[in-house]
Amino acid sequence: MNHFEKYCTTFVQSVGSKEGAVSPAIINSASFAYATPETAEGIFDGSVKKPLYSRMGNPTSAKLENILAEMDGGVGAVATSSGMAATTLATTSLLACGNEIISIGGLFGGTYALFTETLTRFGVKTHFFDVDEFEAIENAINENTKIIFLESVGNPNMRLPDIKRVAQIANSAGVVFMVDNTITPMSIAPLKLGADIVVYSTTKIISGNASALGGCAVFRAINDGEDKFKTPRYKWMENFIKGAGKMALIANTKKRAMRDFGMSANANASYLTMLGLETLPLRMDRVIKSIEIIAKELDANGLNINHPCLTKHPHHERYLNDFKDGCGTLFTIDMETKERAYAFLSKSKLATLTANIGDSRTLALHMGSTIYRDFDEETKKFLGITDGLIRVSIGLENPQDIIEDFLAAAK
Ligand SMILES: *Cc1c(COP(=O)(O)O)cnc(C)c1O
């Protein structure tokens, strides 16, 4: 039985109901009526578990949150309006002016901009490292470090992290370890590898068909005994742990970020995301098989492909050992010049040119002229953006059709 099989059972079983409407109800209400003043008081003090107001949580989104928390072995989750919202929510709930983030690996453009442009305006500094700079990462930790942030797969540099080793560094220093697992849901279970918080853009392969923008942050339970959240580094957590016990990270996130920033998920998007979840294991299974066939065949035919399934990739061993369920839907093609990249993209009949990834269709985009157009040369070099770089997200098409189309486009 492969790793996705158990999710084939749990996702369809938990999305559908056994009584009444099978498909999840879309609760399109911004506010919720409280039957009595006493109920209202109970809802506000947390003793009555009923919806308060949709900014603080919606029943349709709550269903999605429960399924994603279960997927990752978390104690709970908070759905958000986008993937960037999930990262903003999870990071800002732990940060204050003067704090620092350690960011590891090739970073999604929006996250890079959040760390370098936006959070800096609020006095938060981020140090950036390549996935293999273990010693430098350890040395960069100080008493102001609140988060070690990592992407499960470098997008678009395709470098793979040693998640367990980074978790060890974070856990022995008592610093929160947060993983953006957008590209590898189910394939990688960050909480089981030692992370504290996982963030997702559900817009990508979880929804899978460009129908809904969304995100989610999944949190681990606070431990009964020792816990990094009970140390002076996270001193304010004392109150949340007193009030919410093992659920304290959910309470912290809602009170210190969601309530005031309001990046809440809407019920319609959460519904569409759950429809995507039902088939996620099937789609993931197909793509991680197709992508190896396609990457190897294109590379053998002279295209410069970057994917860790290729023996030339510096993290090929890590791919074989730690990424047994694949590393998602992406590879890149380096066409050397912008002109050749444009020619390829114009000639391909199958690729849809868009900034999205993880779609049912194969997608492609020239990186330097789009997502990374505003980045300076040094940053582009760090993030692995070369002039001819095309990022491809493989879809559900027949792999042979994609190979033929791409080889014709590269001529
Ligand atoms: C797309 C993406 C995001 C941001 O998600 P949105 O839903 O577009 O806000 C964050 N991280 C990664 C790895 C992504 O691919």
Coordinates of C-alpha atoms and ligand atoms in Angstrom, one line a residue:
M1 CA 0.0 0.0 0.0
N2 CA 1.5 3.3 -1.0
H3 CA 1.5 6.3 1.4
F4 CA -1.5 8.0 -0.3
E5 CA -3.9 5.1 0.1
K6 CA -5.0 5.9 3.6
Y7 CA -5.9 9.4 2.5
C8 CA -8.1 8.0 -0.3
T9 CA -10.2 6.6 2.5
T10 CA -10.1 9.4 5.1
F11 CA -10.7 12.4 2.8
V12 CA -13.8 11.2 1.1
Q13 CA -15.2 9.8 4.3
S14 CA -14.6 13.0 6.3
V15 CA -15.8 15.4 3.6
G16 CA -19.1 13.7 3.0
S17 CA -21.8 13.3 5.6
K18 CA -23.6 10.0 6.4
E19 CA -26.9 11.8 7.2
G20 CA -28.7 14.5 5.3
A21 CA -26.8 16.5 2.7
V22 CA -23.8 14.4 1.6
S23 CA -21.9 17.4 0.3
P24 CA -20.7 19.9 2.9
A25 CA -23.1 22.7 3.8
I26 CA -21.9 26.2 2.7
I27 CA -22.8 28.4 5.7
N28 CA -22.9 31.8 4.0
S29 CA -23.4 33.9 7.1
A30 CA -21.1 36.6 8.3
S31 CA -22.7 36.7 11.7
F32 CA -24.3 34.1 14.0
A33 CA -27.3 34.7 16.3
Y34 CA -26.9 33.8 20.0
A35 CA -30.1 32.3 21.5
T36 CA -29.8 34.0 24.9
P37 CA -27.5 36.6 26.5
E38 CA -26.0 33.8 28.6
T39 CA -25.1 31.9 25.4
A40 CA -23.5 35.1 24.0
E41 CA -21.4 35.4 27.2
G42 CA -20.4 31.7 26.9
I43 CA -19.4 32.0 23.3
F44 CA -17.3 35.1 24.0
D45 CA -15.6 33.5 27.0
G46 CA -15.0 30.3 25.1
S47 CA -17.0 28.0 27.4
V48 CA -19.7 27.6 24.7
K49 CA -18.4 26.1 21.4
K50 CA -20.6 27.9 18.9
P51 CA -19.7 30.3 16.1
L52 CA -19.1 33.8 17.2
Y53 CA -18.6 35.8 14.0
S54 CA -17.2 34.6 10.6
R55 CA -14.0 36.6 11.0
M56 CA -13.2 34.4 14.0
G57 CA -14.3 31.1 12.4
N58 CA -17.0 29.7 10.0
P59 CA -18.6 26.3 10.3
T60 CA -17.8 25.3 6.7
S61 CA -14.2 26.4 7.1
A62 CA -14.1 24.6 10.4
K63 CA -14.8 21.3 8.6
L64 CA -11.9 21.9 6.3
E65 CA -9.7 22.9 9.3
N66 CA -10.5 19.6 11.0
I67 CA -9.6 17.5 8.0
L68 CA -6.3 19.3 7.4
A69 CA -5.4 19.1 11.1
E70 CA -6.0 15.4 11.0
M71 CA -4.0 15.0 7.8
D72 CA -0.9 16.5 9.5
G73 CA -1.5 15.1 13.0
G74 CA -2.0 18.6 14.4
V75 CA -4.3 19.5 17.3
G76 CA -6.1 22.1 15.1
A77 CA -5.9 24.4 12.1
V78 CA -6.9 27.8 11.0
A79 CA -8.1 28.3 7.4
T80 CA -7.3 31.6 5.8
S81 CA -8.2 33.7 2.7
S82 CA -5.0 32.7 0.9
G83 CA -1.6 31.0 1.3
M84 CA 0.1 34.3 2.0
A85 CA -2.6 34.9 4.6
A86 CA -1.7 31.6 6.3
T87 CA 2.0 32.6 6.4
T88 CA 1.2 36.1 7.6
L89 CA -1.1 34.8 10.3
A90 CA 1.2 32.1 11.6
T91 CA 4.3 34.3 11.6
T92 CA 2.8 37.6 13.0
S93 CA 1.1 35.7 15.8
L94 CA 4.6 35.0 17.1
L95 CA 6.4 38.2 16.3
A96 CA 7.0 41.6 17.8
C97 CA 9.2 44.5 16.8
G98 CA 12.9 43.6 17.4
N99 CA 12.4 39.9 16.7
E100 CA 14.1 37.8 14.0
I101 CA 13.3 35.1 11.6
I102 CA 15.7 32.5 10.1
S103 CA 14.5 31.6 6.6
I104 CA 15.9 28.5 4.9
G105 CA 15.8 27.5 1.3
G106 CA 14.7 28.9 -2.0
L107 CA 11.6 30.9 -1.2
F108 CA 8.2 31.6 -2.7
G109 CA 8.3 35.2 -4.1
G110 CA 5.4 36.4 -1.9
T111 CA 7.0 35.0 1.3
Y112 CA 10.3 36.5 0.4
A113 CA 8.7 39.9 -0.1
L114 CA 6.8 39.6 3.2
F115 CA 10.0 38.9 5.1
T116 CA 12.2 41.5 3.3
E117 CA 9.8 44.3 2.6
T118 CA 6.8 44.2 4.9
L119 CA 7.9 42.7 8.1
T120 CA 11.0 44.9 8.1
R121 CA 8.7 47.9 8.2
F122 CA 7.5 46.6 11.6
G123 CA 11.0 46.0 12.9
V124 CA 11.3 42.3 12.2
K125 CA 14.6 41.1 10.6
T126 CA 15.0 38.0 8.5
H127 CA 18.3 36.1 7.9
F128 CA 18.3 33.9 4.7
F129 CA 20.2 30.7 4.3
D130 CA 20.6 27.9 1.8
V131 CA 19.2 24.5 2.9
D132 CA 22.6 23.1 3.6
E133 CA 24.2 25.9 5.7
F134 CA 23.6 24.1 8.9
E135 CA 26.4 25.7 10.9
A136 CA 25.5 29.2 9.8
I137 CA 21.9 28.6 10.7
E138 CA 22.8 27.5 14.2
N139 CA 25.1 30.5 14.7
A140 CA 22.4 32.9 13.6
I141 CA 20.1 31.9 16.4
N142 CA 20.0 34.4 19.2
E143 CA 17.5 35.4 22.0
N144 CA 15.4 37.5 19.5
T145 CA 14.9 34.6 17.1
K146 CA 11.3 33.5 17.2
I147 CA 10.9 31.5 14.0
I148 CA 12.9 29.2 11.8
F149 CA 11.0 29.1 8.5
L150 CA 11.5 26.5 5.7
E151 CA 9.9 25.5 2.5
S152 CA 9.5 21.8 2.0
V153 CA 10.7 22.1 -1.6
G154 CA 12.6 25.1 -3.0
N155 CA 10.3 26.9 -5.4
P156 CA 11.6 27.4 -8.0
N157 CA 15.2 26.3 -7.2
M158 CA 14.2 22.7 -6.5
R159 CA 16.6 22.3 -3.6
L160 CA 15.4 19.9 -1.0
P161 CA 15.9 20.5 2.8
D162 CA 16.9 18.0 5.4
I163 CA 13.8 18.7 7.5
K164 CA 14.7 16.4 10.4
R165 CA 18.1 18.0 10.8
V166 CA 16.7 21.6 10.8
A167 CA 14.0 20.4 13.3
Q168 CA 16.8 19.2 15.6
I169 CA 18.5 22.5 15.4
A170 CA 15.3 24.4 16.0
N171 CA 14.2 22.1 18.9
S172 CA 17.5 22.1 20.7
A173 CA 17.6 25.9 20.5
G174 CA 13.9 26.1 21.6
V175 CA 12.9 28.1 18.5
V176 CA 9.6 27.6 16.7
F177 CA 10.0 25.6 13.5
M178 CA 7.5 26.4 10.7
V179 CA 7.3 24.6 7.4
D180 CA 5.5 25.8 4.2
N181 CA 4.3 22.4 2.9
T182 CA 2.2 23.8 0.0
I183 CA 4.1 21.7 -2.6
T184 CA 4.1 18.4 -0.7
P185 CA 0.8 17.9 1.3
M186 CA 0.7 14.2 2.4
S187 CA 4.1 13.4 0.9
I188 CA 5.8 15.2 3.8
A189 CA 4.3 15.4 7.3
P190 CA 6.3 18.2 8.9
L191 CA 4.8 17.9 12.4
K192 CA 5.9 14.3 12.5
L193 CA 9.4 15.4 11.5
G194 CA 9.6 17.8 14.4
A195 CA 8.0 21.0 13.1
D196 CA 5.6 23.1 15.3
I197 CA 3.5 24.8 12.6
V198 CA 2.7 23.9 9.0
V199 CA 1.4 26.5 6.5
Y200 CA -0.3 25.8 3.2
S201 CA -1.6 27.6 0.2
T202 CA -4.6 25.4 -0.5
T203 CA -4.9 27.4 -3.8
K204 CA -2.4 25.0 -5.3
I205 CA -2.7 21.2 -5.4
I206 CA -5.1 20.9 -2.5
S207 CA -7.8 22.6 -4.4
G208 CA -6.2 21.5 -7.6
N209 CA -8.2 23.3 -10.3
A210 CA -7.8 27.1 -9.8
S211 CA -11.3 27.4 -8.3
A212 CA -10.5 28.8 -4.9
L213 CA -7.9 31.0 -3.3
G214 CA -7.2 29.8 0.2
G215 CA -4.7 28.8 2.9
C216 CA -4.4 27.0 6.2
A217 CA -2.1 26.9 9.2
V218 CA -1.9 23.7 11.1
F219 CA -0.6 23.6 14.7
R220 CA 0.8 21.0 17.1
A221 CA -0.5 20.4 20.6
I222 CA 1.3 22.0 23.5
N223 CA 3.1 19.2 25.5
D224 CA 2.1 18.4 29.0
G225 CA 5.6 18.5 30.4
E226 CA 8.4 20.6 28.9
D227 CA 7.6 22.7 25.9
K228 CA 9.5 25.4 24.0
F229 CA 6.3 27.5 24.3
K230 CA 6.7 27.5 28.1
T231 CA 10.1 29.2 28.0
P232 CA 10.9 32.9 28.3
R233 CA 11.3 33.2 24.5
Y234 CA 7.5 32.8 24.1
K235 CA 6.6 34.4 27.5
W236 CA 3.2 35.7 26.5
M237 CA 2.1 32.1 25.7
E238 CA 1.7 31.5 29.5
N239 CA -1.7 33.0 29.4
F240 CA -2.9 31.1 26.4
I241 CA -1.6 27.8 27.8
K242 CA -3.4 28.6 31.1
G243 CA -6.7 29.3 29.2
A244 CA -6.5 26.8 26.3
G245 CA -4.1 24.1 27.4
K246 CA -2.9 22.0 24.5
M247 CA -4.9 24.2 22.0
A248 CA -3.0 27.3 23.1
L249 CA -1.4 27.9 19.6
I250 CA -4.9 28.1 18.1
A251 CA -6.0 30.6 20.8
N252 CA -2.7 32.6 20.3
T253 CA -3.2 32.7 16.5
K254 CA -6.8 33.8 16.7
K255 CA -6.3 36.5 19.3
R256 CA -2.9 37.8 18.2
A257 CA -3.5 37.8 14.4
M258 CA -6.8 36.6 13.0
R259 CA -9.0 38.9 15.2
D260 CA -7.1 42.0 14.2
F261 CA -5.8 41.3 10.7
G262 CA -9.0 39.4 9.5
M263 CA -7.5 37.2 6.9
S264 CA -10.3 34.7 7.4
A265 CA -11.3 32.0 4.9
N266 CA -14.8 32.3 3.3
A267 CA -17.3 29.4 3.3
N268 CA -17.4 29.1 -0.5
A269 CA -13.7 28.8 -0.9
S270 CA -13.5 26.3 1.9
Y271 CA -16.3 24.2 0.2
L272 CA -14.4 24.2 -3.1
T273 CA -11.2 23.3 -1.3
M274 CA -12.9 20.3 0.3
L275 CA -14.0 19.1 -3.1
G276 CA -10.4 19.3 -4.2
L277 CA -9.3 17.4 -1.1
E278 CA -11.4 14.4 -2.0
T279 CA -9.3 13.7 -5.0
L280 CA -5.9 15.0 -3.8
P281 CA -4.4 11.6 -3.1
L282 CA -5.3 10.3 -6.6
R283 CA -4.0 13.4 -8.3
M284 CA -0.8 13.5 -6.2
D285 CA -0.1 9.9 -6.9
R286 CA -0.4 10.4 -10.6
V287 CA 1.7 13.6 -10.8
I288 CA 4.6 12.3 -8.8
K289 CA 4.8 9.3 -11.1
S290 CA 4.4 11.4 -14.3
I291 CA 6.9 14.0 -13.3
E292 CA 9.7 11.5 -13.0
I293 CA 8.9 10.0 -16.4
I294 CA 8.7 13.5 -18.0
A295 CA 11.8 15.0 -16.3
K296 CA 14.0 12.0 -17.2
E297 CA 12.9 11.9 -20.8
L298 CA 13.2 15.6 -21.4
D299 CA 16.6 15.7 -19.7
A300 CA 17.8 12.7 -21.8
N301 CA 16.7 14.6 -24.9
G302 CA 19.0 17.5 -24.1
L303 CA 16.7 19.9 -22.2
N304 CA 18.3 21.3 -19.0
I305 CA 15.8 20.0 -16.4
N306 CA 16.1 20.7 -12.7
H307 CA 14.4 18.0 -10.6
P308 CA 15.9 15.9 -7.8
C309 CA 14.9 12.6 -9.5
L310 CA 17.8 13.2 -11.8
T311 CA 21.1 11.7 -10.6
K312 CA 22.9 15.0 -11.5
H313 CA 20.8 16.9 -8.9
P314 CA 22.8 17.7 -5.7
H315 CA 19.9 16.4 -3.5
H316 CA 19.3 13.2 -5.5
E317 CA 20.2 11.0 -2.4
R318 CA 18.0 13.1 -0.1
Y319 CA 15.2 12.7 -2.7
L320 CA 15.5 9.0 -2.6
N321 CA 15.7 8.7 1.1
D322 CA 13.5 11.5 2.5
F323 CA 11.1 12.2 -0.3
K324 CA 9.8 8.7 -1.1
D325 CA 6.4 10.1 -1.9
G326 CA 7.8 12.7 -4.3
C327 CA 8.4 16.4 -4.1
G328 CA 5.4 17.7 -5.8
T329 CA 4.5 18.9 -9.2
L330 CA 7.3 21.2 -10.1
F331 CA 10.5 21.1 -12.2
T332 CA 12.3 23.9 -14.1
I333 CA 13.7 24.1 -17.6
D334 CA 16.7 26.4 -18.2
M335 CA 16.4 27.6 -21.8
E336 CA 19.5 29.8 -21.2
T337 CA 18.1 33.0 -22.7
K338 CA 14.8 34.9 -22.2
E339 CA 14.2 34.7 -26.0
R340 CA 14.5 30.9 -26.1
A341 CA 12.3 30.6 -23.1
Y342 CA 9.6 32.8 -24.7
A343 CA 9.9 30.8 -27.9
F344 CA 9.3 27.5 -26.0
L345 CA 6.3 29.0 -24.1
S346 CA 4.8 30.3 -27.3
K347 CA 5.2 27.0 -29.2
S348 CA 3.9 24.7 -26.4
K349 CA 0.3 23.8 -27.1
L350 CA -0.3 22.1 -23.7
A351 CA 1.2 24.4 -21.2
T352 CA -1.1 27.1 -19.7
L353 CA 0.9 30.2 -18.9
T354 CA 0.0 31.3 -15.4
A355 CA 1.5 32.1 -12.0
N356 CA -0.3 29.2 -10.4
I357 CA 1.1 25.7 -9.6
G358 CA -0.4 22.3 -8.6
D359 CA -3.3 22.5 -11.1
S360 CA -5.0 19.6 -13.0
R361 CA -3.5 21.1 -16.1
T362 CA 0.2 21.5 -16.9
L363 CA 1.3 25.1 -16.2
A364 CA 4.4 27.0 -17.2
L365 CA 5.9 30.5 -16.7
H366 CA 9.0 32.4 -17.4
M367 CA 10.3 33.4 -13.9
G368 CA 12.6 36.4 -14.5
S369 CA 10.0 38.5 -16.4
T370 CA 7.1 37.7 -14.1
I371 CA 7.1 36.7 -10.4
Y372 CA 10.8 37.8 -9.9
R373 CA 10.8 40.9 -12.2
D374 CA 11.3 43.3 -9.4
F375 CA 14.1 41.4 -7.7
D376 CA 17.7 42.6 -8.0
E377 CA 20.4 40.4 -9.6
E378 CA 21.9 39.2 -6.3
T379 CA 18.6 38.1 -4.9
K380 CA 17.7 36.4 -8.2
K381 CA 21.0 34.5 -7.9
F382 CA 20.2 33.4 -4.3
L383 CA 16.8 32.3 -5.4
G384 CA 18.2 30.5 -8.5
I385 CA 16.4 32.7 -11.1
T386 CA 18.3 32.6 -14.3
D387 CA 17.5 34.5 -17.6
G388 CA 16.0 31.4 -19.4
L389 CA 14.3 29.8 -16.4
I390 CA 10.8 28.3 -17.0
R391 CA 9.0 26.8 -14.0
V392 CA 6.7 23.9 -15.0
S393 CA 3.9 22.4 -12.9
I394 CA 3.0 19.0 -14.3
G395 CA -0.8 18.2 -14.5
L396 CA -2.9 15.2 -15.1
E397 CA -2.4 14.9 -18.8
N398 CA -0.9 11.8 -20.3
P399 CA 2.9 12.1 -19.6
Q400 CA 3.7 11.0 -23.2
D401 CA 1.6 13.9 -24.6
I402 CA 3.5 16.4 -22.4
I403 CA 6.9 15.0 -23.5
E404 CA 6.0 15.2 -27.2
D405 CA 4.6 18.7 -26.8
F406 CA 7.7 20.0 -24.8
L407 CA 10.2 18.4 -27.2
A408 CA 8.4 20.0 -30.2
A409 CA 8.3 23.4 -28.4
A410 CA 12.1 23.2 -27.6
K411 CA 13.0 22.7 -31.3
Ligands
LIG1 C1 1.4 30.0 -3.9 C2 2.3 29.8 -2.7 C3 2.1 30.6 -1.6 C4 1.1 31.7 -1.5 O1 -0.2 31.2 -1.6 P1 -1.5 32.1 -2.2 O2 -2.6 31.2 -2.0 O3 -1.2 32.4 -3.6 O4 -1.5 33.3 -1.3 C5 2.9 30.3 -0.5 N1 3.9 29.4 -0.5 C6 4.1 28.6 -1.6 C7 5.1 27.6 -1.6 C8 3.3 28.8 -2.7 O5 3.5 28.0 -3.8

